[in-house]
Amino acid sequence: MTYSISLAVARRFLAIRHLLAPPRALPPTPESVTAVVDRIGSLQFDPLGVAGRNHDLVLQARIDGYTRELTDELLYGRRLLFEAYNKALNLLPTRELPYYRIAWDQSARGRAGGVIVEQSALAEELLAAIAADGPKCTADFERSEAIEWFWGPTTAVRAVLEALSVAGRLGLSRRDGNRRYYDLVERLFPADLLAIRVPEREQRLHKLLSRYRAHGLLGASGSGELWVGIGPAGLRGELRAELVDRGDIVPATIEGLKGQRYVVADELPLLAQAEREITAEAAGAEARPGDGAAGCTFLAPLDPIMWDREALIPLYGFEYRWEVYTPAAKRRWGYYVLPILFGDRLVGRIEPRIDRAGKVVRILGIGWETGFDPLNEPGFVAALSEALGAYLRFGGASEIVSPGKRDDRALFKAIASSLPVRRESGGIHPAPVRAAATRRATTTRSAAPS
């Protein structure tokens, strides 16, 4: 059976299944983090933190009062999550580790394995030191010569530590900021879990299913980064057909979108809920996404709901590109811009900066889609105020610094009735982003095994 879905139902379904209708409905507990991961399968990691790290922003949109310590406890304390490459560097459920060993195996056969062989004496030295003394980072070893690595020249110690990690011989014991401490995988994960061997085809099936779990309505095509690590298009087609035959995903067509899409079979009740809500609203009922008042939140650049950029225009009438790697002169919207979700609509963009030292959140810019008037949209000012308040708490800030633009003054004046807001005098001057931070962010994208 192929489901036929209207645009309105598709938007509502995505908001519900992404735990965004309403946003921030989950309590601030580690169990809420696992609930989000269980729903979408993985959280894409990126270390750039000018507005919050990507996975933290994903969770902040869904968990009221979210703090990064909730995820750190699951990663480095209880170890119910671990880092590995899927679409890119992702946080994944540890119980699914055997299904992601393929990333380790591919790396061991590829560039990482080559570096380990080329630098075998250094690799053995690093492994022996970690085995004897416990977790170590690059700074714990003497500086070494530079060698070629995924993104360019780097020290041999750093390259070999990372190679041993992506090849599955080391894992992350913890992060201290962006400094990574490595330990032997056998000290990080249970022996019986590491002993499980899943056939490679089953691992590829699981990885392909993880992409459909993440987005909710992916098709068969889209940008190449959606399918990293699964295999060529022909193999993906075979695997996709097998997932359909097994009943894991079901085909669907969406009004105005080309080609077939797929829904995770377990989420068909959520699709039925979306259909009921849209039918009721068409009959005159008040719009209640997820059976609640429309809420507002800011979406992470790499939030799974944003993965299929080509579908954003037909689905939402919304264009988006994460422009951190775009030269400043060519940026259309800004350096680190977050889409604004209201109910089940993408209505605008905001560019926040968390100034931790000053305990303020600076809004460098905010803008709206054609036809959307934030001051006259019922319920929006209150919803935006709530979203900004949640973001203030997430950033450990006590005040919002609004843009100096005349067009924004009325909106922020309205928001100031419920939040501490002051206007930037003399314009906004964002702090420069250090080249090292940008390079580290690039690393997480380019170092993924293919």
XYZ file of C-alpha atoms in Angstrom:
450
model
C 0.000 0.000 0.000
C 1.203 3.502 -0.867
C -0.034 6.325 1.349
C -1.101 9.591 -0.257
C -0.269 12.579 1.945
C -1.199 16.237 1.522
C 1.347 18.974 2.166
C -0.539 20.088 5.272
C -0.572 16.558 6.697
C 3.123 16.071 5.852
C 4.097 19.245 7.725
C 1.985 18.304 10.724
C 3.289 14.738 10.748
C 6.910 15.932 10.705
C 6.285 18.322 13.598
C 4.608 15.593 15.668
C 7.072 12.809 14.963
C 10.050 15.099 15.584
C 8.712 15.878 19.067
C 8.273 19.527 18.070
C 4.503 19.771 18.460
C 4.680 21.255 20.969
C 8.404 22.033 21.354
C 10.200 21.545 24.677
C 7.514 19.168 25.929
C 9.960 16.722 27.536
C 11.337 17.189 31.076
C 15.057 17.902 31.699
C 16.241 14.337 32.358
C 18.692 11.936 30.705
C 15.662 9.773 29.880
C 14.332 12.584 27.696
C 17.606 12.594 25.756
C 17.271 8.859 25.164
C 13.634 9.373 24.140
C 14.731 11.827 21.438
C 17.489 9.496 20.248
C 15.078 6.559 20.233
C 12.718 8.549 18.010
C 15.202 9.957 15.477
C 17.950 7.353 15.794
C 21.000 9.605 15.936
C 22.170 13.127 16.715
C 24.659 14.749 14.362
C 27.651 16.190 16.220
C 29.411 19.424 15.334
C 31.727 21.181 17.802
C 31.074 24.760 16.695
C 29.336 26.357 19.650
C 28.728 30.028 18.815
C 24.978 29.441 19.129
C 25.215 26.078 20.865
C 26.583 22.801 19.513
C 24.351 21.174 16.933
C 23.241 18.160 18.983
C 22.590 20.390 22.007
C 20.373 22.638 19.855
C 18.464 19.589 18.601
C 17.791 18.533 22.175
C 17.093 22.055 23.455
C 14.258 22.342 20.928
C 12.596 19.272 22.430
C 13.550 19.257 26.125
C 12.480 21.998 28.515
C 15.448 23.185 30.578
C 17.951 21.097 28.611
C 21.613 21.304 29.649
C 24.581 19.677 27.943
C 25.369 17.773 31.136
C 22.332 15.545 30.474
C 23.925 14.214 27.287
C 27.450 14.117 28.717
C 26.190 11.818 31.474
C 24.818 9.395 28.882
C 27.988 9.595 26.767
C 30.730 9.516 29.365
C 29.015 8.365 32.557
C 26.361 5.717 31.911
C 27.638 5.195 28.327
C 24.198 4.621 26.892
C 25.302 6.758 23.923
C 28.530 6.664 21.939
C 30.127 8.605 19.079
C 30.587 6.995 15.666
C 30.215 7.851 12.004
C 26.821 7.325 10.419
C 25.708 10.159 8.118
C 28.556 12.115 9.693
C 29.867 12.044 13.264
C 26.791 11.094 15.287
C 25.734 10.289 18.825
C 24.162 6.837 18.674
C 22.548 4.375 21.117
C 25.233 2.108 22.542
C 22.923 -0.890 22.284
C 23.090 -0.460 18.490
C 26.902 -0.465 18.405
C 27.144 -3.846 16.587
C 25.130 -2.353 13.710
C 27.595 0.505 13.311
C 30.828 -1.536 13.392
C 30.788 -1.213 9.613
C 32.034 2.369 10.027
C 34.993 1.076 12.042
C 35.672 -1.660 9.491
C 35.479 0.723 6.525
C 37.893 3.109 8.249
C 40.309 0.299 9.084
C 40.353 -0.655 5.399
C 40.657 2.950 4.247
C 42.725 6.046 4.975
C 42.671 5.578 8.756
C 43.991 2.031 8.450
C 46.694 3.252 6.095
C 47.862 5.860 8.609
C 47.938 3.231 11.377
C 50.147 0.998 9.208
C 52.373 3.870 8.067
C 52.777 5.053 11.656
C 52.744 1.592 13.257
C 55.485 2.310 15.805
C 53.724 5.471 16.969
C 50.355 3.687 17.038
C 51.735 0.953 19.289
C 53.363 3.559 21.540
C 50.078 5.456 21.936
C 48.071 2.293 22.580
C 50.585 1.095 25.170
C 50.572 4.440 26.995
C 46.769 4.521 27.138
C 46.617 0.863 28.232
C 49.066 1.579 31.054
C 47.950 5.009 32.220
C 44.323 5.404 31.187
C 42.632 8.017 28.975
C 44.898 10.471 27.174
C 44.558 13.359 24.729
C 46.878 14.732 22.062
C 48.423 17.212 24.513
C 49.630 14.338 26.734
C 52.199 13.336 24.119
C 55.203 15.150 22.743
C 54.550 17.194 19.655
C 55.307 15.218 16.486
C 55.908 15.945 12.821
C 53.004 16.903 10.586
C 51.470 14.327 8.246
C 48.584 14.422 5.795
C 45.217 13.627 7.328
C 41.570 13.841 6.238
C 41.391 17.637 6.161
C 45.072 18.485 5.613
C 48.385 18.371 7.506
C 48.220 17.738 11.256
C 50.540 16.258 13.869
C 51.159 12.541 13.585
C 50.002 11.992 17.180
C 46.655 13.635 16.553
C 46.170 11.839 13.229
C 47.019 8.427 14.676
C 44.799 8.897 17.740
C 41.915 9.858 15.474
C 42.703 6.985 13.088
C 42.674 4.482 15.959
C 39.365 5.967 17.080
C 37.530 5.849 13.741
C 38.930 2.328 13.190
C 37.384 1.172 16.464
C 40.488 0.516 18.556
C 40.069 3.614 20.733
C 36.932 5.391 21.857
C 36.137 8.683 23.526
C 36.438 8.549 27.274
C 35.308 12.175 27.567
C 35.519 15.623 26.003
C 36.922 18.651 27.788
C 35.593 21.421 25.571
C 36.828 20.304 22.173
C 39.732 18.316 23.624
C 39.136 14.588 23.235
C 40.396 11.985 25.714
C 40.770 8.484 24.281
C 40.644 5.082 25.959
C 40.664 1.480 24.770
C 37.253 0.450 23.443
C 37.306 -2.690 25.606
C 37.371 -0.462 28.700
C 34.471 1.661 27.451
C 31.936 -0.948 26.305
C 30.819 -4.362 27.638
C 32.751 -7.327 26.244
C 29.585 -9.175 25.246
C 28.425 -6.167 23.187
C 31.788 -5.870 21.431
C 31.720 -9.604 20.698
C 28.509 -9.389 18.652
C 29.088 -9.602 14.919
C 26.236 -8.592 12.624
C 26.474 -9.467 8.900
C 27.566 -6.495 6.802
C 24.344 -6.427 4.775
C 22.306 -6.207 7.978
C 24.490 -3.320 9.111
C 23.888 -1.500 5.822
C 20.148 -2.128 6.159
C 20.254 -0.683 9.661
C 22.206 2.382 8.526
C 19.757 2.998 5.682
C 16.805 2.615 8.041
C 18.518 5.086 10.397
C 18.247 7.793 7.721
C 14.500 7.219 7.381
C 14.156 7.168 11.178
C 16.034 10.467 11.393
C 14.043 12.508 8.889
C 10.656 10.798 8.798
C 9.753 11.380 5.133
C 12.897 10.862 3.056
C 12.698 9.714 -0.527
C 15.126 7.661 -2.601
C 17.326 10.525 -3.795
C 18.562 13.824 -2.361
C 22.071 15.120 -1.703
C 24.886 12.593 -1.457
C 25.617 13.386 2.199
C 22.276 11.819 3.145
C 23.549 8.381 2.150
C 27.199 8.417 3.259
C 28.489 5.014 4.342
C 25.633 2.908 2.938
C 26.875 2.157 -0.563
C 26.226 3.102 -4.186
C 22.776 3.982 -5.501
C 22.147 0.495 -6.901
C 22.826 -1.179 -3.573
C 20.757 1.425 -1.742
C 17.845 0.592 -4.047
C 18.145 -3.102 -3.192
C 18.336 -2.384 0.512
C 15.404 0.028 0.350
C 13.247 -2.561 -1.398
C 14.195 -5.067 1.295
C 13.164 -2.636 4.050
C 9.798 -2.215 2.310
C 9.380 -5.990 1.926
C 10.202 -6.483 5.619
C 7.597 -3.873 6.580
C 10.106 -1.527 8.210
C 9.189 1.401 5.930
C 6.102 2.044 3.814
C 5.954 4.051 0.573
C 4.068 7.334 0.366
C 3.491 10.125 -2.124
C 3.310 13.751 -0.995
C 1.393 16.433 -2.808
C 3.783 18.598 -4.821
C 6.906 16.483 -4.188
C 8.479 14.381 -6.904
C 9.048 10.689 -6.414
C 8.149 8.312 -3.660
C 8.765 8.983 0.019
C 8.889 6.530 2.895
C 7.423 6.489 6.409
C 8.803 4.316 9.202
C 6.053 1.744 9.728
C 5.981 2.213 13.504
C 5.035 5.872 12.961
C 1.854 5.273 10.966
C -0.246 6.085 14.080
C 1.450 9.518 14.163
C 0.577 9.995 10.496
C -3.042 9.140 11.326
C -2.961 11.696 14.159
C -1.700 14.363 11.753
C -4.487 13.532 9.308
C -7.122 13.824 12.060
C -5.804 17.194 13.196
C -5.682 18.665 9.684
C -9.163 17.320 8.868
C -10.549 18.908 12.041
C -8.913 22.247 11.237
C -10.300 22.166 7.701
C -13.739 21.817 9.295
C -13.165 24.964 11.360
C -11.443 23.698 14.496
C -8.629 25.709 16.079
C -5.137 24.725 14.926
C -3.576 22.532 17.617
C -0.379 20.870 16.371
C 0.198 17.735 18.399
C -3.101 18.487 20.166
C -1.639 21.609 21.758
C -1.264 25.317 21.124
C 1.263 26.202 18.424
C 4.706 26.691 19.944
C 7.868 28.296 18.640
C 11.420 27.021 18.636
C 14.739 27.439 16.832
C 16.018 24.492 14.822
C 19.629 23.344 14.674
C 21.318 23.652 11.268
C 21.816 19.866 11.170
C 18.533 18.919 12.836
C 17.247 15.807 11.020
C 14.066 17.652 10.019
C 16.359 19.939 7.968
C 18.391 17.163 6.324
C 16.500 17.053 3.030
C 17.132 20.641 1.910
C 15.600 20.005 -1.525
C 12.252 19.164 0.072
C 12.090 22.317 2.203
C 10.834 24.500 -0.655
C 7.888 22.313 -1.764
C 7.048 21.373 1.830
C 7.408 24.718 3.559
C 8.158 27.292 0.872
C 11.421 27.743 2.767
C 14.994 27.953 1.497
C 17.866 27.201 3.820
C 21.590 26.701 3.698
C 23.978 26.509 6.625
C 26.458 29.176 5.590
C 29.331 28.697 8.046
C 31.469 27.413 5.174
C 30.281 30.058 2.710
C 32.551 33.086 2.176
C 31.119 36.101 3.993
C 30.534 38.060 0.792
C 28.400 35.237 -0.611
C 26.249 34.579 2.452
C 22.572 35.192 1.922
C 21.352 34.939 5.510
C 24.350 34.900 7.859
C 27.091 32.837 9.470
C 25.186 30.640 11.969
C 21.481 31.076 11.302
C 18.715 28.948 12.828
C 15.311 28.358 11.187
C 12.311 29.433 13.274
C 9.518 26.863 13.587
C 6.043 27.990 14.639
C 3.534 25.185 14.953
C 4.295 23.185 11.835
C 5.519 26.099 9.701
C 8.996 27.465 9.055
C 8.332 31.182 9.375
C 11.726 32.885 9.635
C 15.391 32.823 10.622
C 17.321 34.017 13.642
C 21.063 34.474 14.138
C 21.880 34.303 17.860
C 25.263 34.414 19.588
C 25.773 33.176 23.111
C 28.122 35.519 24.970
C 28.930 33.333 27.950
C 31.345 35.794 29.513
C 28.821 38.631 29.344
C 25.878 36.327 30.135
C 23.864 37.705 27.228
C 22.414 36.360 24.018
C 23.012 38.730 21.129
C 20.587 38.582 18.240
C 22.600 39.556 15.183
C 19.601 39.339 12.916
C 16.040 38.074 12.626
C 13.908 37.871 9.504
C 10.584 36.534 8.296
C 9.222 34.671 5.326
C 7.193 36.653 2.801
C 3.645 37.071 4.048
C 4.416 36.324 7.701
C 3.847 39.220 10.096
C 5.160 38.314 13.547
C 3.277 41.097 15.329
C -0.095 40.226 13.811
C 0.175 36.420 13.832
C -2.116 35.172 16.636
C -0.119 33.778 19.541
C 3.261 34.276 17.929
C 4.779 37.013 20.106
C 4.061 34.993 23.246
C 5.435 31.826 21.624
C 8.583 33.614 20.450
C 9.079 35.113 23.918
C 8.852 31.635 25.420
C 11.354 30.287 22.876
C 13.788 33.132 23.573
C 13.413 32.616 27.312
C 14.237 28.925 26.921
C 17.227 29.816 24.760
C 18.457 32.315 27.364
C 18.422 29.598 30.005
C 20.138 27.171 27.618
C 22.922 29.717 27.052
C 23.306 30.518 30.747
C 22.410 34.131 29.940
C 20.254 36.672 31.721
C 19.573 39.212 28.991
C 18.822 39.491 25.279
C 20.604 42.109 23.206
C 18.327 42.862 20.273
C 19.442 44.010 16.813
C 19.759 47.710 16.270
C 17.602 47.635 13.126
C 14.546 49.875 13.097
C 12.377 47.103 11.587
C 12.880 44.891 14.660
C 12.170 47.463 17.369
C 8.414 46.962 17.661
C 8.785 43.192 17.951
C 11.460 43.334 20.634
C 9.542 46.023 22.485
C 6.621 43.597 22.658
C 8.928 40.799 23.817
C 10.436 43.064 26.484
C 7.189 42.892 28.442
C 8.135 39.347 29.479
C 11.918 39.122 28.956
C 14.941 41.314 29.780
C 15.810 42.922 26.438
C 18.099 45.798 25.601
C 18.904 47.227 22.198
C 22.460 47.181 20.919
C 23.722 50.722 20.564
C 25.917 51.424 17.580
C 24.991 48.193 15.844
C 25.915 44.589 16.453
C 29.557 43.599 16.373
C 29.817 39.792 16.539
C 32.926 38.309 18.070
C 35.264 36.827 15.466
C 35.217 33.049 15.138
C 38.681 31.589 15.543
C 40.064 29.737 12.551
C 40.776 26.705 14.732
C 37.112 26.411 15.665
C 36.085 26.530 12.030
C 38.700 23.926 11.175
C 37.449 21.609 13.909
C 33.917 21.966 12.579
C 35.161 21.087 9.097
C 36.853 18.029 10.532
C 33.590 16.511 11.705
C 32.149 16.833 8.210
C 35.111 15.795 6.063
C 36.622 13.049 8.182
C 33.597 10.759 7.830
C 34.446 7.408 6.218
C 32.619 6.867 2.954
